[in-house]
PDB file of N, CA and C in Angstrom:
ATOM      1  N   UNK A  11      -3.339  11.312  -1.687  1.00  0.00           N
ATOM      2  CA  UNK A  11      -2.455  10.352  -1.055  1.00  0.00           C
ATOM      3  C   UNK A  11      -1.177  10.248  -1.875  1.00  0.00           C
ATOM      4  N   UNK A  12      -0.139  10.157  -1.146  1.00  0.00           N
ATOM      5  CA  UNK A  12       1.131   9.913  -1.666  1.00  0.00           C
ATOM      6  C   UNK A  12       2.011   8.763  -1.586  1.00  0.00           C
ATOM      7  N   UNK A  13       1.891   8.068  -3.270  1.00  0.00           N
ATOM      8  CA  UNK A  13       2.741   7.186  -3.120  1.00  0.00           C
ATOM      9  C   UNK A  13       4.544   6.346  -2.874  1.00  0.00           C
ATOM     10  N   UNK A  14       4.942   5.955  -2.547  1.00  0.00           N
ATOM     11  CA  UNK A  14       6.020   5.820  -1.806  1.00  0.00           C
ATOM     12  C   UNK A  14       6.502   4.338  -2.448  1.00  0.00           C
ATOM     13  N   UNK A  15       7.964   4.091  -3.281  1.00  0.00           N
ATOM     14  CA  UNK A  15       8.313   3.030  -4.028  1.00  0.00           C
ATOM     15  C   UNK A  15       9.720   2.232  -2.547  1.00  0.00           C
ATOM     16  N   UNK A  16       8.681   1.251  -3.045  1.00  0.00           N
ATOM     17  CA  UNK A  16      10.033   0.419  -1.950  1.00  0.00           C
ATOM     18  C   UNK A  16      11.075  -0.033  -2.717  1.00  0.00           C
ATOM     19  N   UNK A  17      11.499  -1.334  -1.494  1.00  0.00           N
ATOM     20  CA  UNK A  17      13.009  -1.648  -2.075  1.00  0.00           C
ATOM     21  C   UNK A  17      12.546  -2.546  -3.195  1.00  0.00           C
ATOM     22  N   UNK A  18      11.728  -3.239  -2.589  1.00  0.00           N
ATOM     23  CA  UNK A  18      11.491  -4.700  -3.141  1.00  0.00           C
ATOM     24  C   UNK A  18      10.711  -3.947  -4.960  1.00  0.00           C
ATOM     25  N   UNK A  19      10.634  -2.934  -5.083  1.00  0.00           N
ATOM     26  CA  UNK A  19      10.104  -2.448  -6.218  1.00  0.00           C
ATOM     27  C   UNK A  19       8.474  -1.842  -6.624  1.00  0.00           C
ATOM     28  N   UNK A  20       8.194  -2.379  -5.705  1.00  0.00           N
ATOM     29  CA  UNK A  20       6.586  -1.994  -5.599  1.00  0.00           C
ATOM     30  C   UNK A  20       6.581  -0.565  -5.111  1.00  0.00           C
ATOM     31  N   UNK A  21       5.452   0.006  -5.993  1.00  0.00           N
ATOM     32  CA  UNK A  21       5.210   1.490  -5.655  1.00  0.00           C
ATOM     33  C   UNK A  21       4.050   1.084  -4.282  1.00  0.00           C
ATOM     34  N   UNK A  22       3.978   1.457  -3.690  1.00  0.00           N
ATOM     35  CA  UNK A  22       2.428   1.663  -2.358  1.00  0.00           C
ATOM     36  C   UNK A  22       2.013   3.204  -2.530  1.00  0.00           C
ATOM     37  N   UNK A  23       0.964   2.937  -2.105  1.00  0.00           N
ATOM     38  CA  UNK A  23      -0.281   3.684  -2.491  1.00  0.00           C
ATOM     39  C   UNK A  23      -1.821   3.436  -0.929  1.00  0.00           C
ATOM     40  N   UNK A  24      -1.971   4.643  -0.654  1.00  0.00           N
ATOM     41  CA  UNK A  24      -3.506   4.387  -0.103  1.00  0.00           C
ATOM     42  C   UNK A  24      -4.673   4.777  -0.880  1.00  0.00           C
ATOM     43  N   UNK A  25      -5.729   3.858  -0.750  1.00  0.00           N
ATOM     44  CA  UNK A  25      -6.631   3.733  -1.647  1.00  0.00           C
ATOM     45  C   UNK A  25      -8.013   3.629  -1.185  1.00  0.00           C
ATOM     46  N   UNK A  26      -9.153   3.518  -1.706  1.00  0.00           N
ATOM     47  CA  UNK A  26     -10.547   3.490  -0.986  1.00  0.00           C
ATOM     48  C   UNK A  26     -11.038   2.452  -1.941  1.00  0.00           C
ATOM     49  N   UNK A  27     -10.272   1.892  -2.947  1.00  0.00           N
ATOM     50  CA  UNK A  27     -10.722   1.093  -3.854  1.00  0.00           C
ATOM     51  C   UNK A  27     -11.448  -0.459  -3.704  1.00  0.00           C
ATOM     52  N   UNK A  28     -12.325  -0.601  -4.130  1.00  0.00           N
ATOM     53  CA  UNK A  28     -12.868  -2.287  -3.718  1.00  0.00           C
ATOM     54  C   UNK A  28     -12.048  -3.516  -3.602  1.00  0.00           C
ATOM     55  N   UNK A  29     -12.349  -4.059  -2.888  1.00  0.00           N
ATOM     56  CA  UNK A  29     -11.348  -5.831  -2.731  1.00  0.00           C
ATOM     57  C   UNK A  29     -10.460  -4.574  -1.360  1.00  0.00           C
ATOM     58  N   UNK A  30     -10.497  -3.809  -0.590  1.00  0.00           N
ATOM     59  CA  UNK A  30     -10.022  -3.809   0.722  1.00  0.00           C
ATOM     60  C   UNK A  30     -10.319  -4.259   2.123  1.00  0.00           C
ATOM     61  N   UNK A  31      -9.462  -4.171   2.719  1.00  0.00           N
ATOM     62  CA  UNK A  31      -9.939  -5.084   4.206  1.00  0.00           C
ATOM     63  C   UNK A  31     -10.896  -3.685   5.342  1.00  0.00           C
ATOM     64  N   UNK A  32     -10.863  -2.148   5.076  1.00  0.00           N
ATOM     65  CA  UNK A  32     -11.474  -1.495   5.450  1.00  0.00           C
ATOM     66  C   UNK A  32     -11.658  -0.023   4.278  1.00  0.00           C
ATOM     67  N   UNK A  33     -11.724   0.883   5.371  1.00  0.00           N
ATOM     68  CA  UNK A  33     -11.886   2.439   4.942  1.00  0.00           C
ATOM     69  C   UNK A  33     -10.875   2.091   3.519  1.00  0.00           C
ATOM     70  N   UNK A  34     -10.077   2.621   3.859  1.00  0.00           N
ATOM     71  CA  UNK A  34      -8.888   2.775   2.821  1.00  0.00           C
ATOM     72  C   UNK A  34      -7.788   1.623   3.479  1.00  0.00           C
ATOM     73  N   UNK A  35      -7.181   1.298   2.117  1.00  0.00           N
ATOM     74  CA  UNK A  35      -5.860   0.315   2.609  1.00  0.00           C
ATOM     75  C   UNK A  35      -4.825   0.891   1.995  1.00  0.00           C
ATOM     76  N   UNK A  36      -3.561  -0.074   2.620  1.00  0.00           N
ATOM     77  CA  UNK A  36      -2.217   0.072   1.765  1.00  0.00           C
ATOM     78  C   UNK A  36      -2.255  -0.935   0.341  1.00  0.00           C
ATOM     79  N   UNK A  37      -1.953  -0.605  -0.730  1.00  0.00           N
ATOM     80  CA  UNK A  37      -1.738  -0.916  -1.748  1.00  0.00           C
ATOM     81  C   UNK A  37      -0.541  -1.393  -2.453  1.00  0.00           C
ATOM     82  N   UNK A  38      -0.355  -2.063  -3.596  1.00  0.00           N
ATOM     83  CA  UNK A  38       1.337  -2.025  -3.982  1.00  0.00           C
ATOM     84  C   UNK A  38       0.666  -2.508  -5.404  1.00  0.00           C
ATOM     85  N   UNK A  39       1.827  -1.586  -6.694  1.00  0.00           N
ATOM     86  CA  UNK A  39       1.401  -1.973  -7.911  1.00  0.00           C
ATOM     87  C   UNK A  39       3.052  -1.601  -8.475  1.00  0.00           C
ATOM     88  N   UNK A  40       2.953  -2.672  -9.594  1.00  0.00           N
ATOM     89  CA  UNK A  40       4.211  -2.541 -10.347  1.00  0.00           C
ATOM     90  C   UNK A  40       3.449  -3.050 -11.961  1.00  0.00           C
ATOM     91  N   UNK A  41       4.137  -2.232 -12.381  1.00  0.00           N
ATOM     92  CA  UNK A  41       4.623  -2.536 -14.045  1.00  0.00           C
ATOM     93  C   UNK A  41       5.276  -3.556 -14.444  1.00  0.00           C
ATOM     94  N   UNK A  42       4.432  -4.858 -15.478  1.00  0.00           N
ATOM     95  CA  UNK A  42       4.813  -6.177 -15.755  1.00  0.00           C
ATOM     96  C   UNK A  42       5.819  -5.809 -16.847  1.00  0.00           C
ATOM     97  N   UNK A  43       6.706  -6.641 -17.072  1.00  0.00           N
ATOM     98  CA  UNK A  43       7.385  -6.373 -18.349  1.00  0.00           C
ATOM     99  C   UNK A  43       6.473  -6.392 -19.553  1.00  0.00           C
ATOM    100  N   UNK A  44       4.695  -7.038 -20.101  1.00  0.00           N
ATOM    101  CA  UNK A  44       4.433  -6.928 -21.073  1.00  0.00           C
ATOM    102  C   UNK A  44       4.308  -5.473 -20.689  1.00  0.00           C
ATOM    103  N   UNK A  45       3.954  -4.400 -20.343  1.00  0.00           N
ATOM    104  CA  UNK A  45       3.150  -2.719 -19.953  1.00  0.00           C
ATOM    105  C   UNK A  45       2.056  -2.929 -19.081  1.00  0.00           C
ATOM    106  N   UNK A  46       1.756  -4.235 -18.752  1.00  0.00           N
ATOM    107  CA  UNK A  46       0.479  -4.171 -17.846  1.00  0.00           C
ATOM    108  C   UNK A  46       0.963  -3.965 -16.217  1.00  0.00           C
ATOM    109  N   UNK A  47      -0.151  -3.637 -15.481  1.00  0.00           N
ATOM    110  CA  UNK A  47       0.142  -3.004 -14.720  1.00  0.00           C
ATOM    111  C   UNK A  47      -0.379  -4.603 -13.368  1.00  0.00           C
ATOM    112  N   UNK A  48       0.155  -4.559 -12.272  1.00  0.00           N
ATOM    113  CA  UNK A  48      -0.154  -5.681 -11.527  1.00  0.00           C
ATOM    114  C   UNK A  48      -0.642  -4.713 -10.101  1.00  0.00           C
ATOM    115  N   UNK A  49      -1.280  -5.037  -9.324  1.00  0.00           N
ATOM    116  CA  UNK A  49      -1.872  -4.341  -8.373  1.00  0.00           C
ATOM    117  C   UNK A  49      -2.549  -4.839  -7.191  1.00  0.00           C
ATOM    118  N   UNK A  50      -2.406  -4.824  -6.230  1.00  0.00           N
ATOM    119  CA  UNK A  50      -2.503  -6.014  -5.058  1.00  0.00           C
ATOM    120  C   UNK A  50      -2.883  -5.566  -3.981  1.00  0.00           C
ATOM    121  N   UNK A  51      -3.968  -5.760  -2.773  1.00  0.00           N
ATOM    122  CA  UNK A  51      -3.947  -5.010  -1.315  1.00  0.00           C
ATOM    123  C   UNK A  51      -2.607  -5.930  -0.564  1.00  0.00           C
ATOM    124  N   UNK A  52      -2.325  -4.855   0.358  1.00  0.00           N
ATOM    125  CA  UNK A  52      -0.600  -5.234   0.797  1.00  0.00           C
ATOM    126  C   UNK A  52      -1.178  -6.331   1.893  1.00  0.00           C
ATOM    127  N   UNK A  53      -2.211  -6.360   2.341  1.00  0.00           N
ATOM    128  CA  UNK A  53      -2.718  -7.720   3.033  1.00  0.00           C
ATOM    129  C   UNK A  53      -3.107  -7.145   4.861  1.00  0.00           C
ATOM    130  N   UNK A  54      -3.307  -7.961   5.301  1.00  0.00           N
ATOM    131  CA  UNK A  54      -3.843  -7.826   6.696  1.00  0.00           C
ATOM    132  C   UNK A  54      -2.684  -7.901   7.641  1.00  0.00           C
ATOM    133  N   UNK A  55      -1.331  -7.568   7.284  1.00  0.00           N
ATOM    134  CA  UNK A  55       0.146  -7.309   7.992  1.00  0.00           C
ATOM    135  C   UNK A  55      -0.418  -5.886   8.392  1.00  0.00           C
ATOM    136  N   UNK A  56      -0.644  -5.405   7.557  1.00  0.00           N
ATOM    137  CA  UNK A  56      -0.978  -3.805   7.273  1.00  0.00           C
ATOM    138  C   UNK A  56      -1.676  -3.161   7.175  1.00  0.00           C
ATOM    139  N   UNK A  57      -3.017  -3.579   7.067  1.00  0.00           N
ATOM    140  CA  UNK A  57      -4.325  -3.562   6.592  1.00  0.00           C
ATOM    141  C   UNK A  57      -5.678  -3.384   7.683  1.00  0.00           C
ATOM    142  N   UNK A  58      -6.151  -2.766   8.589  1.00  0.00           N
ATOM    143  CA  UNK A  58      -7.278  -2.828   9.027  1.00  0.00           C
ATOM    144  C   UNK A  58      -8.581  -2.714   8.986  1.00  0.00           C
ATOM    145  N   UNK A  59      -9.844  -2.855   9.714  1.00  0.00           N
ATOM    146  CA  UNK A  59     -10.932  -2.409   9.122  1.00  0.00           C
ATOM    147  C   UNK A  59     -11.449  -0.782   9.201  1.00  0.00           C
ATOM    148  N   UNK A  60     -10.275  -0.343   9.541  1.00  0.00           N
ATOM    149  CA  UNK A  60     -10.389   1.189   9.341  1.00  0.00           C
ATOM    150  C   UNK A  60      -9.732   1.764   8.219  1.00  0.00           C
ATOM    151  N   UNK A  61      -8.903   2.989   8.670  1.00  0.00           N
ATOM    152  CA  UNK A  61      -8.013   3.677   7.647  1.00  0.00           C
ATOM    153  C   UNK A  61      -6.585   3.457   7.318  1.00  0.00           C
ATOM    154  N   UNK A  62      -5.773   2.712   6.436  1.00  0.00           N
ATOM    155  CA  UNK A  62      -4.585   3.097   6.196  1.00  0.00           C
ATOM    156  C   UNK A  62      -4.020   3.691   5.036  1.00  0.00           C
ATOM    157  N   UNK A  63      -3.188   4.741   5.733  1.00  0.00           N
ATOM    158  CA  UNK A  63      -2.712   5.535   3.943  1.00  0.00           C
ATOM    159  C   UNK A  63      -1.217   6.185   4.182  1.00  0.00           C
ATOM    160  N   UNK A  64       0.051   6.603   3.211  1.00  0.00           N
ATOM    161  CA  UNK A  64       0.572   7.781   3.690  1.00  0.00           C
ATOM    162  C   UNK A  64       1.562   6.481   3.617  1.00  0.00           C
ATOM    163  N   UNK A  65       1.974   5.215   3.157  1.00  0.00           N
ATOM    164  CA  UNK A  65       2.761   4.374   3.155  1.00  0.00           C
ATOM    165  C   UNK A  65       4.436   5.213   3.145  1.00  0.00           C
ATOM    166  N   UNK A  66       5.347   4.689   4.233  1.00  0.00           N
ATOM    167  CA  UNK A  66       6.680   5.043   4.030  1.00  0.00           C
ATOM    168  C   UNK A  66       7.077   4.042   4.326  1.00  0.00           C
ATOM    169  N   UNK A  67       8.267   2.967   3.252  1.00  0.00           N
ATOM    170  CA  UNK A  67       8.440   2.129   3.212  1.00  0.00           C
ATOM    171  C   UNK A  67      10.357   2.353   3.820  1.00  0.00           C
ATOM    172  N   UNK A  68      10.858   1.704   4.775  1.00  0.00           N
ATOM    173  CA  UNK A  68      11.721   1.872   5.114  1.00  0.00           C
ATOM    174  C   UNK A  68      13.184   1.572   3.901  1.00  0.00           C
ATOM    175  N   UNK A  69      14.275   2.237   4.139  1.00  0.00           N
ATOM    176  CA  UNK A  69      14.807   2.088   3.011  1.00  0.00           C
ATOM    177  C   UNK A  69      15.245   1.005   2.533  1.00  0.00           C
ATOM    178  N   UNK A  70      15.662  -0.073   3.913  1.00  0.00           N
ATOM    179  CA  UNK A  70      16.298  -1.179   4.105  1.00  0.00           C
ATOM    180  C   UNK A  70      15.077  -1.998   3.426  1.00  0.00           C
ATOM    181  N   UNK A  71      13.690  -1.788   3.736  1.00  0.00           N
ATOM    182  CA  UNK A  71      13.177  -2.743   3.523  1.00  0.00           C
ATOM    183  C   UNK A  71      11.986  -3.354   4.359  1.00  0.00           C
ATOM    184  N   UNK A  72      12.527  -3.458   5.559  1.00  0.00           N
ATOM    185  CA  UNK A  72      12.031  -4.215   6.411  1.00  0.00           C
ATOM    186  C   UNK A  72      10.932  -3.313   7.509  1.00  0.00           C
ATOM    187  N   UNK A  73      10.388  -2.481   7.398  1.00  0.00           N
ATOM    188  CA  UNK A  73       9.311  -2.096   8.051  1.00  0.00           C
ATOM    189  C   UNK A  73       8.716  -0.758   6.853  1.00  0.00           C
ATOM    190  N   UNK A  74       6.930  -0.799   7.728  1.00  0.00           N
ATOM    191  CA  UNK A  74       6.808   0.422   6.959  1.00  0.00           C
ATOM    192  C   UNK A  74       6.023   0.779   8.006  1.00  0.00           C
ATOM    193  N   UNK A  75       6.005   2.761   7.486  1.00  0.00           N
ATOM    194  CA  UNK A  75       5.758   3.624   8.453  1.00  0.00           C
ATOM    195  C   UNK A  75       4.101   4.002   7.779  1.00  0.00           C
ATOM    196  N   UNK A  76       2.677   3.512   8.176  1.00  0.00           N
ATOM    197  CA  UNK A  76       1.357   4.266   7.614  1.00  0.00           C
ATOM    198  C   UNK A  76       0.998   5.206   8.632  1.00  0.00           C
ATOM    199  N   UNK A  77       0.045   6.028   8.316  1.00  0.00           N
ATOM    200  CA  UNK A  77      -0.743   6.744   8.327  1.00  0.00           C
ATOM    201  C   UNK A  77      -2.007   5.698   9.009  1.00  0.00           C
ATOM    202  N   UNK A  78      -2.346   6.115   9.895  1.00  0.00           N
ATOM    203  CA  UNK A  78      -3.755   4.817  10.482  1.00  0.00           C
ATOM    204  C   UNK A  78      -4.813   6.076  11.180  1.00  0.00           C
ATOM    205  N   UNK A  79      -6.453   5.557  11.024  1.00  0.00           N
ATOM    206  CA  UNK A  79      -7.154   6.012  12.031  1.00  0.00           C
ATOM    207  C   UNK A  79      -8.423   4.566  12.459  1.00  0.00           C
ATOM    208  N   UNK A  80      -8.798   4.641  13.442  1.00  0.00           N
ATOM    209  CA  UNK A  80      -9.563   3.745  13.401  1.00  0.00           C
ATOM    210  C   UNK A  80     -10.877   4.034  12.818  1.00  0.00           C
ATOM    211  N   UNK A  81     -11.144   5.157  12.790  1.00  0.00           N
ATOM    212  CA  UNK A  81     -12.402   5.510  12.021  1.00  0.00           C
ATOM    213  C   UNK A  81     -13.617   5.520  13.166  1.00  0.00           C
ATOM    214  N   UNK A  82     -13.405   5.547  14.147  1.00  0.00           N
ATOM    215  CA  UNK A  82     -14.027   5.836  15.731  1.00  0.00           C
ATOM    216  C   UNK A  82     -14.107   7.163  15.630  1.00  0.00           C
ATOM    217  N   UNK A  83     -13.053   8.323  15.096  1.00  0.00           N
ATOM    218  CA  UNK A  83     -13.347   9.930  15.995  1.00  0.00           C
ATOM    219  C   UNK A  83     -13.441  10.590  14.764  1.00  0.00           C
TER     220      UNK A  83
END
């Protein structure tokens, strides 16, 4: 999976990792000023109980383009 850095600064990421709302979700992680790392599911805007991955975050900002399957076929 390939991650994709928005405006707002957050890198996104698809993931299969625990604490998601399905299959795989969209992700977002940034680097704190101490070096630690912060890491978050992007939430149920974006998020289904299937697959999302392949995040393209528009340049402006304001929409993003995933990757979805429902996990049906």
């Amino acid at each position: 999976m390939v991650p994709a850095t928005g405006r707002d600064g957050w890198l996104y990421f698809g993931s299969g990792r625990p604490g998601g709302s399905g299959k795989t979700d969209i992700w977002r992680a940034r680097q704190e000023a101490d070096g630690t790392w912060r890491i978050q599911n992007a939430g149920p805007a974006i998020n289904t109980a299937g697959d999302e991955y392949e995040p393209l975050p528009a340049p402006d900002g304001t929409r993003m383009i995933v990757m979805a399957s429902d996990g049906l076929t």
